[in-house]
Tab-separated table of C-alpha atoms in Angstrom:
chain	number	residue	atom	x	y	z
A	16	MET	CA	41.732	13.819	-68.758
A	17	ASN	CA	39.191	13.124	-66.011
A	18	SER	CA	36.487	15.873	-65.665
A	19	LEU	CA	36.750	15.470	-61.806
A	20	LEU	CA	40.198	17.232	-62.184
A	21	SER	CA	38.499	20.459	-63.734
A	22	ASN	CA	38.122	23.516	-61.900
A	23	LEU	CA	39.602	22.456	-58.918
A	24	GLY	CA	40.960	24.957	-56.474
A	25	VAL	CA	44.444	23.982	-54.527
A	26	ILE	CA	44.926	25.761	-51.308
A	27	TYR	CA	48.208	26.039	-49.501
A	28	GLY	CA	50.328	28.184	-47.034
A	29	GLY	CA	48.342	29.550	-44.171
A	30	PRO	CA	49.325	31.157	-40.721
A	31	SER	CA	51.142	27.893	-39.382
A	32	PRO	CA	54.398	26.965	-38.473
A	33	GLU	CA	54.309	24.680	-41.314
A	34	HIS	CA	53.543	27.486	-43.902
A	35	ASP	CA	56.510	26.781	-46.168
A	36	VAL	CA	56.213	22.976	-46.622
A	37	SER	CA	52.452	23.700	-47.192
A	38	ILE	CA	53.733	25.910	-50.061
A	39	LEU	CA	55.737	22.788	-51.355
A	40	THR	CA	52.923	20.578	-51.351
A	41	GLY	CA	50.421	22.826	-52.918
A	42	LEU	CA	52.753	23.716	-55.728
A	43	GLN	CA	53.420	19.712	-56.485
A	44	VAL	CA	49.637	19.358	-56.545
A	45	VAL	CA	49.201	22.599	-58.960
A	46	LYS	CA	52.090	21.540	-61.231
A	47	THR	CA	50.671	17.745	-61.467
A	48	LEU	CA	47.422	18.599	-62.231
A	49	GLN	CA	48.833	21.078	-65.005
A	50	MET	CA	50.614	18.028	-66.309
A	51	GLU	CA	47.548	16.183	-66.344
A	52	LYS	CA	46.148	18.927	-68.708
A	53	ALA	CA	43.448	19.744	-65.993
A	54	SER	CA	41.373	22.807	-66.821
A	55	GLY	CA	40.416	25.835	-64.931
A	56	ILE	CA	43.090	25.187	-62.125
A	57	SER	CA	43.048	27.974	-59.373
A	58	SER	CA	45.997	27.993	-57.235
A	59	LEU	CA	45.285	29.693	-53.966
A	60	TYR	CA	47.721	31.301	-51.674
A	61	TRP	CA	46.717	31.657	-47.858
A	62	SER	CA	49.419	34.104	-46.466
A	63	LYS	CA	50.958	34.190	-43.019
A	64	SER	CA	48.664	36.958	-42.204
A	65	GLY	CA	45.451	35.183	-42.926
A	66	ASP	CA	44.579	36.621	-46.329
A	67	PHE	CA	43.790	34.824	-49.374
A	68	TYR	CA	45.247	35.424	-52.862
A	69	LEU	CA	44.726	33.791	-56.557
A	70	VAL	CA	48.187	33.374	-57.839
A	71	ASP	CA	49.710	32.209	-60.925
A	72	GLY	CA	50.069	28.588	-61.306
A	73	ASN	CA	53.513	28.614	-62.844
A	74	LEU	CA	55.233	30.109	-59.713
A	75	GLU	CA	58.130	28.213	-57.853
A	76	ALA	CA	58.897	28.167	-53.991
A	77	LYS	CA	61.240	31.122	-54.060
A	78	ASP	CA	58.419	33.378	-55.419
A	79	PHE	CA	56.813	33.169	-51.877
A	80	LEU	CA	59.780	34.167	-50.011
A	81	PHE	CA	58.409	37.408	-49.338
A	82	GLY	CA	54.788	36.827	-49.101
A	83	PRO	CA	52.275	37.104	-51.980
A	84	PRO	CA	53.982	37.031	-55.222
A	85	PRO	CA	53.762	40.247	-57.313
A	86	GLY	CA	50.593	40.057	-59.465
A	87	SER	CA	48.369	37.903	-56.907
A	88	SER	CA	45.141	38.945	-56.767
A	89	LEU	CA	43.567	39.204	-53.449
A	90	LEU	CA	40.467	37.135	-52.553
A	91	ARG	CA	37.352	37.646	-50.344
A	92	PHE	CA	36.069	34.932	-48.486
A	93	GLN	CA	32.324	35.010	-47.710
A	94	LEU	CA	30.263	32.626	-45.635
A	95	GLY	CA	26.459	31.833	-46.080
A	96	GLN	CA	24.564	30.781	-49.131
A	97	GLU	CA	26.018	32.880	-51.538
A	98	GLY	CA	29.353	31.998	-49.977
A	99	GLY	CA	33.013	31.131	-51.210
A	100	PHE	CA	35.728	32.945	-52.669
A	101	LEU	CA	35.234	36.141	-54.410
A	102	ILE	CA	37.617	37.920	-56.716
A	103	LYS	CA	37.338	41.399	-58.029
A	104	ARG	CA	37.135	41.560	-62.031
A	105	GLY	CA	37.582	44.396	-64.150
A	106	LYS	CA	39.337	47.832	-63.936
A	107	LEU	CA	36.220	50.339	-63.984
A	108	SER	CA	33.400	49.900	-61.669
A	109	ALA	CA	34.968	46.460	-60.475
A	110	LYS	CA	32.658	44.115	-58.650
A	111	TRP	CA	33.436	41.011	-56.505
A	112	GLU	CA	32.546	37.955	-58.495
A	113	PRO	CA	32.610	34.345	-57.424
A	114	LEU	CA	35.691	32.304	-58.131
A	115	GLU	CA	34.101	29.135	-59.683
A	116	ILE	CA	35.688	26.171	-57.751
A	117	SER	CA	34.131	22.685	-58.080
A	118	ALA	CA	36.194	21.756	-54.873
A	119	LEU	CA	39.365	22.400	-53.005
A	120	ILE	CA	42.148	20.105	-52.564
A	121	ASN	CA	43.565	21.096	-49.211
A	122	CYS	CA	47.129	21.169	-48.697
A	123	CYS	CA	47.396	23.270	-45.444
A	124	HIS	CA	49.772	21.663	-42.953
A	125	GLY	CA	49.440	22.612	-39.365
A	126	GLY	CA	47.788	25.635	-37.584
A	127	PRO	CA	44.140	26.722	-38.866
A	128	GLY	CA	44.361	24.700	-42.209
A	129	GLU	CA	44.654	21.470	-40.335
A	130	ASP	CA	42.936	21.909	-36.909
A	131	GLY	CA	39.209	22.176	-38.065
A	132	THR	CA	39.351	25.876	-38.331
A	133	LEU	CA	39.563	26.058	-42.138
A	134	GLN	CA	37.126	22.883	-42.523
A	135	GLY	CA	34.499	24.779	-40.389
A	136	ALA	CA	34.734	27.648	-42.381
A	137	LEU	CA	34.341	25.697	-45.802
A	138	ASP	CA	31.596	23.906	-44.456
A	139	LEU	CA	29.670	27.276	-43.559
A	140	ALA	CA	30.757	28.690	-47.061
A	141	GLY	CA	29.500	25.545	-48.879
A	142	ILE	CA	32.506	24.745	-50.463
A	143	LYS	CA	33.668	20.944	-50.986
A	144	TYR	CA	37.172	20.082	-50.062
A	145	SER	CA	39.294	16.967	-49.881
A	146	GLY	CA	40.946	16.017	-46.664
A	147	PRO	CA	39.418	15.553	-42.900
A	148	THR	CA	36.368	16.990	-41.810
A	149	ALA	CA	36.402	19.804	-39.175
A	150	PHE	CA	35.947	17.080	-36.418
A	151	GLY	CA	38.459	14.561	-38.093
A	152	ALA	CA	41.080	17.752	-38.274
A	153	ALA	CA	40.557	18.700	-34.792
A	154	LEU	CA	40.819	15.322	-33.102
A	155	GLY	CA	43.839	14.689	-35.040
A	156	MET	CA	45.573	17.872	-33.981
A	157	ASP	CA	44.901	17.619	-30.451
A	158	LYS	CA	47.352	14.970	-29.484
A	159	LEU	CA	45.542	14.387	-26.004
A	160	ALA	CA	42.083	13.832	-27.345
A	161	PHE	CA	43.641	11.431	-29.948
A	162	GLU	CA	45.287	9.325	-27.478
A	163	ALA	CA	42.374	8.799	-25.094
A	164	LEU	CA	40.365	7.820	-28.144
A	165	MET	CA	43.262	5.394	-28.981
A	166	VAL	CA	43.105	4.194	-25.324
A	167	SER	CA	39.242	3.671	-25.181
A	168	ALA	CA	39.566	1.541	-28.003
A	169	GLY	CA	42.040	-0.510	-26.286
A	170	LEU	CA	44.900	0.364	-28.861
A	171	PRO	CA	48.549	0.830	-27.050
A	172	THR	CA	49.934	4.084	-26.731
A	173	LEU	CA	52.728	5.761	-24.805
A	174	LYS	CA	50.581	7.461	-21.547
A	175	ARG	CA	50.255	11.286	-22.261
A	176	SER	CA	49.340	13.650	-19.658
A	177	VAL	CA	48.738	17.563	-19.838
A	178	LEU	CA	51.844	19.318	-18.856
A	179	SER	CA	50.847	22.988	-17.209
A	180	ALA	CA	53.280	25.765	-15.958
A	181	SER	CA	52.554	24.607	-12.624
A	182	GLY	CA	53.241	20.747	-13.009
A	183	GLU	CA	49.860	20.075	-11.404
A	184	GLY	CA	47.947	16.800	-12.088
A	185	ILE	CA	51.182	14.937	-13.159
A	186	ASP	CA	52.336	12.112	-10.747
A	187	PRO	CA	55.556	10.712	-12.216
A	188	ALA	CA	55.721	7.756	-9.947
A	189	SER	CA	52.520	6.714	-11.636
A	190	PHE	CA	54.130	6.502	-14.923
A	191	VAL	CA	55.794	2.609	-14.648
A	192	ASN	CA	57.503	0.915	-17.346
A	193	GLY	CA	56.841	2.589	-20.552
A	194	THR	CA	54.067	4.692	-19.237
A	195	LEU	CA	55.957	7.999	-17.958
A	196	SER	CA	58.505	6.060	-15.840
A	197	GLY	CA	60.221	7.570	-12.847
A	198	PRO	CA	62.251	10.741	-13.120
A	199	GLY	CA	62.383	10.684	-16.750
A	200	PRO	CA	63.648	11.146	-19.497
A	201	TYR	CA	60.365	12.585	-21.033
A	202	ILE	CA	59.354	14.066	-24.225
A	203	VAL	CA	57.394	17.261	-23.928
A	204	LYS	CA	54.957	18.006	-27.329
A	205	PRO	CA	52.784	20.858	-28.488
A	206	ARG	CA	49.369	19.670	-27.715
A	207	TYR	CA	48.105	21.137	-30.753
A	208	GLY	CA	50.581	20.819	-33.714
A	209	GLY	CA	52.695	18.189	-35.917
A	210	SER	CA	55.611	17.478	-37.845
A	211	SER	CA	57.730	17.552	-34.754
A	212	ILE	CA	57.819	21.200	-34.426
A	213	GLY	CA	58.352	22.334	-30.734
A	214	ILE	CA	59.339	18.824	-29.446
A	215	GLU	CA	61.701	18.639	-26.792
A	216	VAL	CA	63.519	15.504	-24.729
A	217	VAL	CA	64.383	16.243	-21.177
A	218	ASN	CA	65.559	14.438	-18.190
A	219	ASP	CA	63.288	15.533	-15.520
A	220	LEU	CA	59.829	16.994	-14.806
A	221	GLU	CA	61.201	20.523	-13.465
A	222	THR	CA	62.949	21.023	-16.663
A	223	ALA	CA	59.720	20.021	-18.609
A	224	ILE	CA	57.587	22.549	-16.617
A	225	SER	CA	60.112	25.282	-17.261
A	226	LEU	CA	59.666	24.691	-20.950
A	227	VAL	CA	56.026	25.258	-21.137
A	228	LYS	CA	56.725	28.929	-19.585
A	229	THR	CA	59.416	29.484	-22.669
A	230	ASN	CA	58.648	27.338	-25.818
A	231	VAL	CA	56.538	29.303	-28.171
A	232	HIS	CA	55.123	26.374	-29.188
A	233	PHE	CA	53.546	25.341	-25.750
A	234	ARG	CA	51.667	28.500	-25.458
A	235	ASN	CA	48.258	26.810	-26.430
A	236	GLY	CA	48.919	23.724	-24.066
A	237	ALA	CA	51.716	21.006	-23.953
A	238	VAL	CA	51.627	16.971	-23.229
A	239	ILE	CA	54.330	14.838	-21.730
A	240	GLU	CA	54.999	11.473	-22.008
A	241	PRO	CA	57.778	9.222	-21.558
A	242	TYR	CA	60.735	8.997	-23.845
A	243	ARG	CA	61.835	5.477	-25.017
A	244	PRO	CA	65.331	5.405	-26.689
A	245	ASP	CA	64.733	1.812	-27.812
A	246	LEU	CA	61.730	2.808	-29.957
A	247	TYR	CA	62.229	3.756	-33.636
A	248	ASP	CA	59.665	5.203	-35.943
A	249	LEU	CA	57.183	3.568	-38.585
A	250	GLN	CA	54.822	5.026	-40.822
A	251	VAL	CA	52.229	4.062	-43.112
A	252	ALA	CA	49.760	6.141	-45.196
A	253	VAL	CA	45.927	5.568	-45.591
A	254	MET	CA	43.529	6.918	-48.189
A	255	SER	CA	39.701	6.461	-47.622
A	256	TRP	CA	38.259	6.660	-51.353
A	257	PRO	CA	37.032	4.962	-53.343
A	258	LYS	CA	37.983	2.352	-50.398
A	259	LEU	CA	40.345	2.260	-47.562
A	260	LYS	CA	43.921	1.798	-49.117
A	261	MET	CA	47.053	1.752	-47.121
A	262	SER	CA	50.600	2.347	-48.388
A	263	VAL	CA	53.565	0.015	-47.655
A	264	ILE	CA	54.866	0.774	-44.191
A	265	GLU	CA	58.032	2.899	-44.260
A	266	LYS	CA	60.623	3.206	-41.356
A	267	PRO	CA	62.268	6.859	-41.656
A	268	LEU	CA	65.626	7.421	-40.646
A	269	ARG	CA	67.315	10.029	-38.374
A	270	SER	CA	70.085	11.899	-40.093
A	271	ASN	CA	72.308	11.506	-37.012
A	272	ARG	CA	72.325	8.436	-35.132
A	273	ASP	CA	72.895	10.521	-31.652
A	274	LYS	CA	69.470	12.229	-32.262
A	275	GLU	CA	66.908	11.392	-29.824
A	276	ILE	CA	63.896	11.780	-32.165
A	277	LEU	CA	63.080	12.089	-35.805
A	278	ASP	CA	62.854	15.875	-36.055
A	279	TYR	CA	61.362	18.421	-38.387
A	280	MET	CA	64.738	18.816	-40.245
A	281	ASP	CA	64.760	15.167	-40.855
A	282	LYS	CA	61.538	15.190	-42.476
A	283	TYR	CA	61.803	18.317	-44.356
A	284	ALA	CA	65.526	19.083	-44.946
A	285	PRO	CA	66.181	21.789	-47.607
A	286	GLY	CA	66.591	20.467	-50.831
A	287	VAL	CA	65.589	16.977	-49.637
A	288	GLY	CA	61.942	16.766	-48.192
A	289	MET	CA	60.265	13.645	-47.280
A	290	SER	CA	60.216	12.034	-50.740
A	291	GLN	CA	64.108	11.733	-50.611
A	292	ALA	CA	64.783	11.864	-46.999
A	293	PRO	CA	66.610	8.753	-45.618
A	294	ARG	CA	64.536	5.926	-45.140
A	295	GLU	CA	63.857	2.196	-45.183
A	296	ILE	CA	60.922	1.493	-47.498
A	297	PRO	CA	59.409	-1.001	-47.191
A	298	ALA	CA	60.380	-0.959	-43.460
A	299	ASN	CA	62.650	-4.375	-42.603
A	300	ILE	CA	60.316	-5.618	-40.327
A	301	ASP	CA	58.714	-9.144	-39.551
A	302	ALA	CA	55.267	-10.251	-41.160
A	303	GLU	CA	53.658	-10.196	-37.598
A	304	LEU	CA	54.755	-6.828	-36.899
A	305	THR	CA	53.675	-5.768	-40.163
A	306	ASP	CA	50.225	-7.080	-39.938
A	307	ALA	CA	49.898	-5.521	-36.705
A	308	ILE	CA	50.484	-2.007	-37.746
A	309	LEU	CA	48.456	-2.295	-40.840
A	310	GLU	CA	45.505	-3.625	-38.611
A	311	ALA	CA	45.934	-1.073	-36.216
A	312	ALA	CA	46.165	1.839	-38.929
A	313	ALA	CA	42.718	0.302	-40.089
A	314	ALA	CA	41.229	0.776	-36.762
A	315	VAL	CA	42.691	4.338	-36.632
A	316	ALA	CA	40.951	5.331	-39.757
A	317	GLU	CA	37.716	3.940	-38.685
A	318	LEU	CA	37.945	5.688	-35.249
A	319	THR	CA	38.866	9.173	-36.606
A	320	GLU	CA	36.314	8.954	-39.560
A	321	LEU	CA	39.183	9.346	-41.734
A	322	ARG	CA	38.873	11.404	-45.193
A	323	GLY	CA	41.302	11.767	-47.715
A	324	VAL	CA	44.948	11.159	-47.081
A	325	ALA	CA	46.594	10.617	-43.609
A	326	ARG	CA	49.601	9.187	-42.406
A	327	ILE	CA	49.765	7.313	-39.334
A	328	ASP	CA	52.764	7.102	-37.327
A	329	PHE	CA	54.011	4.421	-34.957
A	330	LEU	CA	56.771	3.597	-32.402
A	331	SER	CA	58.232	0.089	-32.071
A	332	ASP	CA	61.286	-1.927	-30.810
A	333	SER	CA	60.369	-4.647	-33.243
A	334	ARG	CA	58.393	-6.413	-30.574
A	335	GLU	CA	56.231	-3.833	-28.874
A	336	TRP	CA	54.458	-1.390	-30.942
A	337	PHE	CA	52.601	1.996	-29.983
A	338	ILE	CA	50.443	4.421	-31.986
A	339	ASN	CA	52.159	7.814	-31.799
A	340	GLU	CA	49.778	10.027	-33.894
A	341	ILE	CA	47.757	11.048	-36.977
A	342	ASN	CA	48.811	13.553	-39.546
A	343	THR	CA	45.431	14.169	-41.518
A	344	ILE	CA	47.228	16.301	-44.203
A	345	PRO	CA	50.674	14.815	-44.636
A	346	GLY	CA	53.587	16.587	-46.395
A	347	SER	CA	53.289	16.023	-50.091
A	348	LEU	CA	49.924	14.001	-49.232
A	349	SER	CA	52.224	10.987	-48.465
A	350	ARG	CA	52.612	10.674	-52.552
A	351	HIS	CA	56.011	8.749	-52.022
A	352	LEU	CA	54.627	6.169	-49.952
A	353	PHE	CA	51.554	5.473	-52.195
A	354	ALA	CA	53.973	5.547	-55.289
A	355	GLU	CA	55.645	2.513	-53.847
A	356	SER	CA	52.227	1.167	-53.454
A	357	ASP	CA	51.679	1.555	-57.125
A	358	LEU	CA	49.201	4.595	-56.576
A	359	GLN	CA	50.625	7.403	-58.746
A	360	PHE	CA	50.005	10.964	-57.836
A	361	PRO	CA	47.689	11.824	-60.497
A	362	GLU	CA	45.499	9.131	-59.556
A	363	LEU	CA	45.736	10.130	-55.938
A	364	LEU	CA	44.546	13.650	-56.753
A	365	GLU	CA	41.616	11.940	-58.693
A	366	ASN	CA	40.575	10.228	-55.771
A	367	LEU	CA	40.965	13.164	-53.452
A	368	ALA	CA	38.609	15.246	-55.848
A	369	GLU	CA	36.123	12.529	-56.200
A	370	GLU	CA	35.802	11.865	-52.611
A	371	ALA	CA	35.463	15.872	-52.093
A	372	ILE	CA	32.671	16.256	-54.590
A	373	LYS	CA	30.810	12.798	-54.025
A	374	ARG	CA	31.207	12.594	-50.296
A	375	PRO	CA	30.481	16.049	-48.661
A	376	THR	CA	31.905	16.745	-45.277
A	377	VAL	CA	28.744	17.947	-43.602
A	378	SER	CA	24.935	18.276	-43.947
A	379	PHE	CA	23.192	20.885	-41.800
A	380	SER	CA	19.728	20.124	-40.771
A	381	VAL	CA	17.063	22.417	-39.192
A	382	ALA	CA	14.680	19.354	-38.321
A	383	GLY	CA	12.659	20.169	-35.256
A	384	SER	CA	13.168	24.040	-35.736
A	385	ASP	CA	9.458	24.398	-36.607
A	386	GLY	CA	8.777	27.320	-34.603
A	387	LEU	CA	6.521	26.064	-31.903
A	388	VAL	CA	8.986	26.731	-29.028
A	389	LEU	CA	9.008	30.524	-30.317
A	390	LYS	CA	5.372	30.789	-30.836
A	391	ASP	CA	4.523	29.278	-27.323
A	392	ALA	CA	7.470	31.448	-25.603
A	393	THR	CA	6.738	34.188	-23.101
A	394	SER	CA	8.353	37.408	-23.260
A	395	ILE	CA	12.092	37.231	-22.839
A	396	ALA	CA	12.116	39.782	-20.072
A	397	ALA	CA	9.724	37.106	-18.014
A	398	LYS	CA	12.205	34.497	-18.668
A	399	LEU	CA	14.967	36.413	-17.110
A	400	ALA	CA	12.878	37.361	-14.088
């Protein structure tokens, strides 16, 4: 057993629409580490209400149906030099003591676990973790910012615009030929979110605007882009450590050919999940398109300062191709894609742990904060005058 797999924490759940899928990913990681006989593994459940718990490592998915399982121990999260997760030990005069964790394997999908919130908190608490940095997570979750970065790098995307309840700022006539064309149809997506949750296909701008007012997933913002029924999905997973590695390309299939998009149920159908969902792997595409997709995936990895495992999603009609989005903490950590590329799950987890420990996410600096400005400053009242 590799010593890097000792004393790891695995965190999953969280106040996110993808809470349930995150539990499945986290439990797969915990079980795999147990099978590898890793010692000192801490299974950390993040509840829908935002509390953290240390739970038994032998639990199954059904044990989380009603929230924290019986026997869970509430954790305290503390920032600062003595930061980290604290647990109350002992019965009489119990004290909060540090939960010893060498690094966290982050299995939180969507919401604050994947948008930079958790990452920023872990940075401030001095906890090492796998997956994207706070910057990388926030960028990957913001569909508009991600698309703008791709456009600035000259990579092909379908044109996106912010969609507000007033519809201001959108000129449908300006979206021509695959860049928001004419009267529709359009795809409306939550600006901040993933896994196809909340995505709607509409025929006209008026319907799209009405959704902003009624769809709960759009309350923090929405984007609109053209709907191209001729395009299909292609996906590739990318790992950053110890060197950039890409999986084979897969073509996920829709469960119903009449469906307009690959939706959440296609990805995470009950009893199936991504590993067994209908798909073509490797995708039956020509060598030229394969090379273009892999080259673009490498470019995306560099532009987003990729860390950990990510899945990059494309759209194509076999000739044209477009970058759709990046999923910085994909379901099951894309283990099925890497398994097809001869990288088994234990080795994948070992790489994540090693990167978490050896490639810190952030290093704060106080260089230049030498007190001279404070020393020479006049009174605060004088500055306000």
